[in-house]
Short mmCIF file of C-alpha atoms in Angstrom, two decimals:
data_model
loop_
_atom_site.label_atom_id
_atom_site.label_comp_id
_atom_site.label_asym_id
_atom_site.label_seq_id
_atom_site.Cartn_x
_atom_site.Cartn_y
_atom_site.Cartn_z
CA UNK A 13 -2.68 -7.35 11.84
CA UNK A 14 -6.37 -8.15 11.38
CA UNK A 15 -7.13 -4.92 13.39
CA UNK A 16 -4.80 -2.92 10.97
CA UNK A 17 -6.68 -4.23 7.97
CA UNK A 18 -9.91 -3.17 9.53
CA UNK A 19 -8.60 0.30 10.37
CA UNK A 20 -7.42 0.68 6.81
CA UNK A 21 -10.84 -0.44 5.44
CA UNK A 22 -12.57 1.97 7.86
CA UNK A 23 -10.36 4.95 6.83
CA UNK A 24 -10.81 4.23 3.13
CA UNK A 25 -14.70 4.10 3.43
CA UNK A 26 -14.70 7.39 5.42
CA UNK A 27 -12.43 9.02 2.82
CA UNK A 28 -14.69 7.92 -0.05
CA UNK A 29 -17.90 9.07 1.74
CA UNK A 30 -16.68 12.50 3.12
CA UNK A 31 -14.38 13.65 0.37
CA UNK A 32 -16.90 14.12 -2.48
CA UNK A 33 -19.32 15.93 -0.09
CA UNK A 34 -16.74 18.49 0.97
CA UNK A 35 -15.35 19.30 -2.49
CA UNK A 36 -18.72 20.20 -4.03
CA UNK A 37 -18.69 23.62 -5.56
CA UNK A 38 -19.58 26.46 -3.24
CA UNK A 39 -18.59 29.50 -5.22
CA UNK A 40 -16.80 29.90 -8.56
CA UNK A 41 -13.51 31.64 -9.23
CA UNK A 42 -13.80 31.95 -13.01
CA UNK A 43 -12.88 28.50 -14.26
CA UNK A 44 -10.76 28.25 -17.30
CA UNK A 45 -12.61 28.07 -20.61
CA UNK A 46 -12.08 24.49 -21.79
CA UNK A 47 -13.29 22.48 -24.66
CA UNK A 48 -16.10 20.58 -22.97
CA UNK A 49 -17.63 17.49 -24.48
CA UNK A 50 -19.39 15.34 -21.81
CA UNK A 51 -20.04 12.30 -24.15
CA UNK A 52 -16.46 12.24 -25.48
CA UNK A 53 -14.99 12.83 -22.03
CA UNK A 54 -17.04 9.89 -20.60
CA UNK A 55 -15.45 7.51 -23.16
CA UNK A 56 -12.02 8.41 -22.01
CA UNK A 57 -12.96 8.18 -18.35
CA UNK A 58 -14.26 4.59 -18.87
CA UNK A 59 -11.01 3.74 -20.70
CA UNK A 60 -9.01 5.26 -17.80
CA UNK A 61 -10.96 3.12 -15.27
CA UNK A 62 -10.14 -0.07 -17.15
CA UNK A 63 -6.53 0.73 -17.98
CA UNK A 64 -5.61 2.00 -14.49
CA UNK A 65 -7.35 -0.88 -12.77
CA UNK A 66 -5.47 -3.49 -14.94
CA UNK A 67 -2.09 -1.65 -14.63
CA UNK A 68 -2.44 -1.21 -10.90
CA UNK A 69 -3.32 -4.89 -10.31
CA UNK A 70 -0.36 -6.08 -12.52
CA UNK A 71 2.15 -3.66 -10.89
CA UNK A 72 1.21 -4.61 -7.27
CA UNK A 73 0.97 -8.27 -7.90
CA UNK A 74 4.13 -8.60 -9.98
CA UNK A 75 6.51 -8.52 -6.96
CA UNK A 76 4.11 -10.63 -4.91
CA UNK A 77 3.75 -13.39 -7.46
CA UNK A 78 7.50 -12.92 -8.36
CA UNK A 79 8.39 -14.42 -5.00
CA UNK A 80 7.51 -17.92 -6.49
CA UNK A 81 10.33 -17.28 -9.05
CA UNK A 82 13.62 -17.94 -7.37
CA UNK A 83 15.50 -15.21 -9.20
CA UNK A 84 13.02 -12.57 -7.82
CA UNK A 85 13.12 -13.68 -4.14
CA UNK A 86 13.80 -10.90 -1.53
CA UNK A 87 17.21 -12.48 -0.77
CA UNK A 88 18.44 -12.03 -4.38
CA UNK A 89 20.41 -9.02 -5.57
CA UNK A 90 17.85 -8.26 -8.27
CA UNK A 91 15.16 -7.58 -5.60
CA UNK A 92 17.32 -4.79 -4.26
CA UNK A 93 17.39 -3.19 -7.71
CA UNK A 94 13.62 -3.60 -8.16
CA UNK A 95 13.00 -2.00 -4.76
CA UNK A 96 15.33 0.85 -5.56
CA UNK A 97 13.54 1.57 -8.77
CA UNK A 98 10.16 1.49 -7.03
CA UNK A 99 11.45 3.75 -4.24
CA UNK A 100 12.52 6.27 -6.82
CA UNK A 101 9.06 6.15 -8.29
CA UNK A 102 7.45 6.74 -4.99
CA UNK A 103 9.95 9.54 -4.12
CA UNK A 104 9.22 11.24 -7.40
CA UNK A 105 5.47 10.87 -6.90
CA UNK A 106 5.74 12.81 -3.65
CA UNK A 107 8.06 15.56 -4.83
CA UNK A 108 7.11 15.93 -8.47
CA UNK A 109 3.45 14.93 -8.72
CA UNK A 110 1.71 15.42 -5.38
CA UNK A 111 3.54 18.31 -3.56
CA UNK A 112 3.38 20.71 -6.54
CA UNK A 113 -0.41 20.13 -6.80
CA UNK A 114 -0.74 20.86 -3.09
CA UNK A 115 1.20 24.13 -3.55
CA UNK A 116 -1.00 25.05 -6.54
CA UNK A 117 -4.20 24.40 -4.47
CA UNK A 118 -3.20 26.24 -1.37
CA UNK A 119 -1.78 29.34 -3.10
CA UNK A 120 -4.60 29.68 -5.55
CA UNK A 121 -5.94 33.21 -6.06
CA UNK A 122 -9.38 31.80 -5.49
CA UNK A 123 -8.57 31.52 -1.71
CA UNK A 124 -8.67 34.41 0.64
CA UNK A 125 -5.38 36.19 1.18
CA UNK A 126 -5.87 35.78 4.96
CA UNK A 127 -4.92 33.30 6.35
CA UNK A 128 -3.86 31.30 3.14
CA UNK A 129 -1.46 33.93 1.95
CA UNK A 130 0.08 34.57 5.38
CA UNK A 131 1.64 31.15 6.09
CA UNK A 132 3.04 28.29 4.02
CA UNK A 133 0.34 25.74 4.89
CA UNK A 134 1.52 23.30 2.21
CA UNK A 135 5.02 22.73 3.67
CA UNK A 136 3.56 22.77 7.19
CA UNK A 137 1.00 19.96 6.29
CA UNK A 138 3.69 17.95 4.61
CA UNK A 139 5.98 18.35 7.60
CA UNK A 140 3.36 17.38 10.17
CA UNK A 141 2.34 14.35 8.01
CA UNK A 142 5.95 13.15 7.86
CA UNK A 143 6.52 13.55 11.62
CA UNK A 144 3.15 11.79 12.17
CA UNK A 145 4.29 8.97 10.00
CA UNK A 146 7.51 8.67 11.95
CA UNK A 147 5.53 8.58 15.24
CA UNK A 148 3.14 5.94 13.97
CA UNK A 149 6.02 3.93 12.52
CA UNK A 150 7.95 4.02 15.76
CA UNK A 151 4.96 3.43 18.12
CA UNK A 152 3.45 0.67 16.02
CA UNK A 153 6.77 -1.17 15.70
CA UNK A 154 7.50 -0.71 19.43
CA UNK A 155 4.15 -1.89 20.51
CA UNK A 156 4.22 -4.91 18.18
CA UNK A 157 7.72 -6.00 19.22
CA UNK A 158 7.17 -5.49 22.91
CA UNK A 159 3.91 -7.51 22.73
CA UNK A 160 5.69 -10.28 20.93
CA UNK A 161 8.67 -10.19 23.34
CA UNK A 162 6.35 -10.47 26.28
CA UNK A 163 4.32 -13.33 24.88
CA UNK A 164 7.43 -15.13 23.64
CA UNK A 165 9.42 -15.00 26.76
CA UNK A 166 6.49 -15.84 29.02
CA UNK A 167 6.20 -18.91 26.95
CA UNK A 168 10.00 -19.51 27.16
CA UNK A 169 9.86 -19.28 31.04
CA UNK A 170 7.13 -21.83 31.20
CA UNK A 171 9.24 -24.17 29.07
CA UNK A 172 12.25 -23.59 31.37
CA UNK A 173 10.13 -24.28 34.49
CA UNK A 174 8.89 -27.52 32.89
CA UNK A 175 12.52 -28.42 32.09
CA UNK A 176 13.61 -27.80 35.75
CA UNK A 177 10.88 -30.12 37.09
CA UNK A 178 12.01 -32.87 34.74
CA UNK A 179 15.64 -32.08 35.41
CA UNK A 180 15.30 -32.82 39.12
CA UNK A 181 15.72 -36.48 38.06
CA UNK A 182 18.20 -35.94 35.34
CA UNK A 183 20.69 -33.49 36.91
CA UNK A 184 21.43 -29.72 36.93
CA UNK A 185 23.70 -29.64 33.94
CA UNK A 186 20.88 -30.82 31.59
CA UNK A 187 18.62 -27.96 32.88
CA UNK A 188 21.27 -25.31 32.28
CA UNK A 189 21.98 -26.40 28.74
CA UNK A 190 18.33 -26.62 27.89
CA UNK A 191 17.63 -23.09 29.14
CA UNK A 192 20.62 -21.64 27.34
CA UNK A 193 19.70 -23.18 24.11
CA UNK A 194 16.11 -22.01 24.50
CA UNK A 195 17.13 -18.44 25.05
CA UNK A 196 19.47 -18.41 22.09
CA UNK A 197 16.77 -19.86 19.93
CA UNK A 198 14.29 -17.29 21.27
CA UNK A 199 16.61 -14.37 20.46
CA UNK A 200 16.99 -15.43 16.82
CA UNK A 201 13.27 -16.00 16.52
CA UNK A 202 12.54 -12.58 18.16
CA UNK A 203 14.90 -10.75 15.79
CA UNK A 204 13.26 -12.24 12.69
CA UNK A 205 9.82 -11.57 14.02
CA UNK A 206 10.71 -7.95 14.87
CA UNK A 207 12.02 -7.34 11.36
CA UNK A 208 8.84 -8.92 9.85
CA UNK A 209 6.57 -6.71 11.97
CA UNK A 210 8.42 -3.64 10.88
CA UNK A 211 7.91 -4.52 7.20
CA UNK A 212 4.19 -4.93 7.85
CA UNK A 213 3.96 -1.55 9.42
CA UNK A 214 5.78 0.01 6.50
CA UNK A 215 3.43 -1.67 4.05
CA UNK A 216 0.32 -0.40 5.82
CA UNK A 217 1.52 3.17 6.27
CA UNK A 218 2.77 3.33 2.60
CA UNK A 219 -0.64 2.05 1.37
CA UNK A 220 -2.33 4.82 3.40
CA UNK A 221 -0.33 7.54 1.77
CA UNK A 222 -0.92 6.11 -1.69
CA UNK A 223 -4.71 5.75 -1.02
CA UNK A 224 -5.05 9.39 -0.02
CA UNK A 225 -3.62 10.89 -3.15
CA UNK A 226 -5.03 8.21 -5.49
CA UNK A 227 -8.66 9.02 -4.46
CA UNK A 228 -7.99 12.76 -5.07
CA UNK A 229 -6.43 12.11 -8.49
CA UNK A 230 -9.37 9.88 -9.42
CA UNK A 231 -12.03 12.38 -8.42
CA UNK A 232 -10.25 15.17 -10.23
CA UNK A 233 -10.07 13.20 -13.47
CA UNK A 234 -13.68 11.93 -13.17
CA UNK A 235 -15.06 15.34 -12.64
CA UNK A 236 -13.40 16.84 -15.69
CA UNK A 237 -15.44 17.20 -18.84
CA UNK A 238 -12.68 18.18 -21.14
CA UNK A 239 -11.39 15.35 -23.51
CA UNK A 240 -8.33 17.48 -24.16
CA UNK A 241 -7.41 17.37 -20.44
CA UNK A 242 -8.34 13.69 -19.87
CA UNK A 243 -6.62 12.22 -22.99
CA UNK A 244 -2.97 12.60 -21.97
CA UNK A 245 -3.88 11.70 -18.32
CA UNK A 246 -5.02 8.24 -19.24
CA UNK A 247 -1.71 6.95 -20.45
CA UNK A 248 0.28 8.95 -17.83
CA UNK A 249 -1.79 7.70 -14.94
CA UNK A 250 -1.71 4.07 -16.15
CA UNK A 251 2.06 4.05 -16.03
CA UNK A 252 2.04 5.96 -12.74
CA UNK A 253 -0.24 3.29 -11.19
CA UNK A 254 1.89 0.46 -12.56
CA UNK A 255 5.20 1.79 -11.18
CA UNK A 256 3.64 2.80 -7.89
CA UNK A 257 2.15 -0.70 -7.58
CA UNK A 258 5.56 -2.24 -8.01
CA UNK A 259 6.85 -0.16 -5.06
CA UNK A 260 3.98 -1.19 -2.79
CA UNK A 261 4.11 -4.81 -3.99
CA UNK A 262 7.82 -5.03 -3.04
CA UNK A 263 6.87 -3.98 0.51
CA UNK A 264 3.99 -6.35 0.76
CA UNK A 265 6.27 -9.15 -0.42
CA UNK A 266 8.83 -8.44 2.41
CA UNK A 267 5.97 -8.21 4.97
CA UNK A 268 4.88 -11.77 4.14
CA UNK A 269 1.24 -11.24 4.81
CA UNK A 270 -1.18 -14.21 4.59
CA UNK A 271 -3.08 -14.60 1.32
CA UNK A 272 -6.13 -12.71 2.71
CA UNK A 273 -3.99 -9.72 3.70
CA UNK A 274 -2.22 -9.57 0.46
CA UNK A 275 -5.52 -9.79 -1.42
CA UNK A 276 -7.05 -6.89 0.68
CA UNK A 277 -4.01 -4.63 0.24
CA UNK A 278 -3.73 -5.33 -3.57
CA UNK A 279 -7.50 -4.83 -4.03
CA UNK A 280 -7.59 -1.55 -2.22
CA UNK A 281 -4.57 -0.24 -4.20
CA UNK A 282 -6.05 -1.44 -7.52
CA UNK A 283 -9.51 0.03 -6.91
CA UNK A 284 -8.81 3.32 -5.28
CA UNK A 285 -8.16 5.47 -8.42
CA UNK A 286 -10.95 3.76 -10.53
CA UNK A 287 -13.42 4.22 -7.66
CA UNK A 288 -12.30 7.86 -7.37
CA UNK A 289 -12.93 8.33 -11.09
CA UNK A 290 -16.42 6.80 -10.76
CA UNK A 291 -17.13 9.19 -7.81
CA UNK A 292 -15.85 12.13 -9.97
CA UNK A 293 -18.20 11.16 -12.77
CA UNK A 294 -21.11 10.98 -10.32
CA UNK A 295 -20.50 14.50 -8.84
CA UNK A 296 -19.23 16.13 -12.02
CA UNK A 297 -22.42 18.29 -12.27
CA UNK A 298 -21.85 19.82 -8.75
CA UNK A 299 -18.10 19.62 -8.54
CA UNK A 300 -16.10 22.81 -8.92
CA UNK A 301 -12.34 22.37 -8.73
CA UNK A 302 -11.88 26.14 -8.12
CA UNK A 303 -14.22 26.48 -5.17
CA UNK A 304 -12.34 27.38 -1.92
CA UNK A 305 -13.52 24.21 -0.07
CA UNK A 306 -12.27 21.93 -2.96
CA UNK A 307 -8.96 23.76 -3.15
CA UNK A 308 -8.37 23.58 0.69
CA UNK A 309 -9.42 19.99 1.06
CA UNK A 310 -7.41 18.75 -1.95
CA UNK A 311 -4.37 20.87 -0.98
CA UNK A 312 -4.26 19.67 2.62
CA UNK A 313 -4.73 16.00 1.58
CA UNK A 314 -2.25 16.28 -1.19
CA UNK A 315 0.37 17.86 1.08
CA UNK A 316 -0.14 15.22 3.81
CA UNK A 317 0.09 12.41 1.21
CA UNK A 318 3.36 14.02 -0.13
CA UNK A 319 4.83 14.06 3.41
CA UNK A 320 3.99 10.43 3.94
CA UNK A 321 5.37 9.28 0.56
CA UNK A 322 8.66 11.23 0.85
CA UNK A 323 9.18 9.96 4.41
CA UNK A 324 8.42 6.37 3.52
CA UNK A 325 10.55 6.34 0.35
CA UNK A 326 13.62 7.97 2.00
CA UNK A 327 13.61 6.40 5.41
CA UNK A 328 11.85 3.06 5.29
CA UNK A 329 12.70 2.08 1.69
CA UNK A 330 15.96 3.67 0.53
CA UNK A 331 17.82 4.11 3.85
CA UNK A 332 16.95 0.64 5.01
CA UNK A 333 18.22 -0.98 1.82
CA UNK A 334 21.18 1.26 1.08
CA UNK A 335 22.50 0.83 4.71
CA UNK A 336 22.06 -2.89 4.45
CA UNK A 337 25.38 -4.80 5.10
CA UNK A 338 24.76 -6.88 1.93
CA UNK A 339 24.72 -3.67 -0.17
CA UNK A 340 27.52 -1.98 1.75
CA UNK A 341 29.90 -4.79 1.01
CA UNK A 342 28.90 -5.20 -2.60
CA UNK A 343 30.02 -2.21 -4.71
CA UNK A 344 28.56 -3.66 -7.86
CA UNK A 345 25.08 -4.01 -6.24
CA UNK A 346 25.42 -0.53 -4.79
CA UNK A 347 26.16 0.99 -8.21
CA UNK A 348 23.16 -0.95 -9.70
CA UNK A 349 20.86 0.20 -6.97
CA UNK A 350 21.87 3.83 -7.48
CA UNK A 351 21.24 3.59 -11.24
CA UNK A 352 17.81 1.88 -10.64
CA UNK A 353 16.86 4.66 -8.14
CA UNK A 354 17.73 7.32 -10.65
CA UNK A 355 15.84 5.47 -13.45
CA UNK A 356 12.75 5.12 -11.24
CA UNK A 357 12.76 8.71 -10.18
CA UNK A 358 13.58 9.89 -13.75
CA UNK A 359 10.72 7.87 -15.41
CA UNK A 360 8.24 9.02 -12.86
CA UNK A 361 9.37 12.67 -13.23
CA UNK A 362 9.04 12.53 -16.98
CA UNK A 363 5.38 11.53 -16.59
CA UNK A 364 4.91 14.91 -14.86
CA UNK A 365 4.92 16.48 -18.34
CA UNK A 366 1.46 14.89 -19.03
CA UNK A 367 0.06 14.25 -15.57
#
């Protein structure tokens, strides 16, 4: 898992370095006439950096720190309700916030009719990202579990061999019992470890999808010089970051990373949008949101992020919990989870009015 953290850090650094360079304005497509006030806009941007940073940190750490509270432990019913609410937030983020932006970018009149008007690139990019996420999810889980199975059963065979050598003096019955108990214990340990590895893969892939669209949101806000545009976005993105952080925090809690891993994931999530805003402020003089390059890059990245978020929320979060035997046998919990899901999706959808 240390390698996974390094890959995530590398991807994040590449994204932060390359994205501002490729979205610089090349040509202009008659930008809308806005009320521009650079000084006033900067005040709102700095307020956005502070509020989004704090809200993101609280959101992602709330479920993580909540595991010390017995009532909020992953085995409790209330944790299913919190996860359903968070999954609704992430699902709404993909469908209501990110995907429409991608459609708007890639169907802009500022782009050439050919090829951008000849093919639905937004849906295609979202589909490819979802399929890619499925493949990564499956291959990573398969590799991790097969590696663990091999290392575990090699160790088990060595233990059995040692038991047989000792058993030559103690009798064959003792050897057989020891081996049987060892394999039974190994199976239970393997099942638990396999589930844990899956939760870790889910956490890392979900974080990747969130990072991509968070950087784009941050750069777009930071590059804007219209207080009228930024003002409603500050409150909306603060709530957005808080709810999204709760969803990611729930996954990190189930993954049971070590303290260092939790700190890295929480730090990256909390800093991504504020860092994006800072980059946007830095390139605001050369950034043109209506340039073809900016529209294409943002559109493709947004579509891919939407595909990842929609897949993760439906398959890895909702399907896994709603098909859980504990929920299937508890109608009250099932009803509560459905209500939480609708509340999460509804609250996040409402924020689309401002952001």
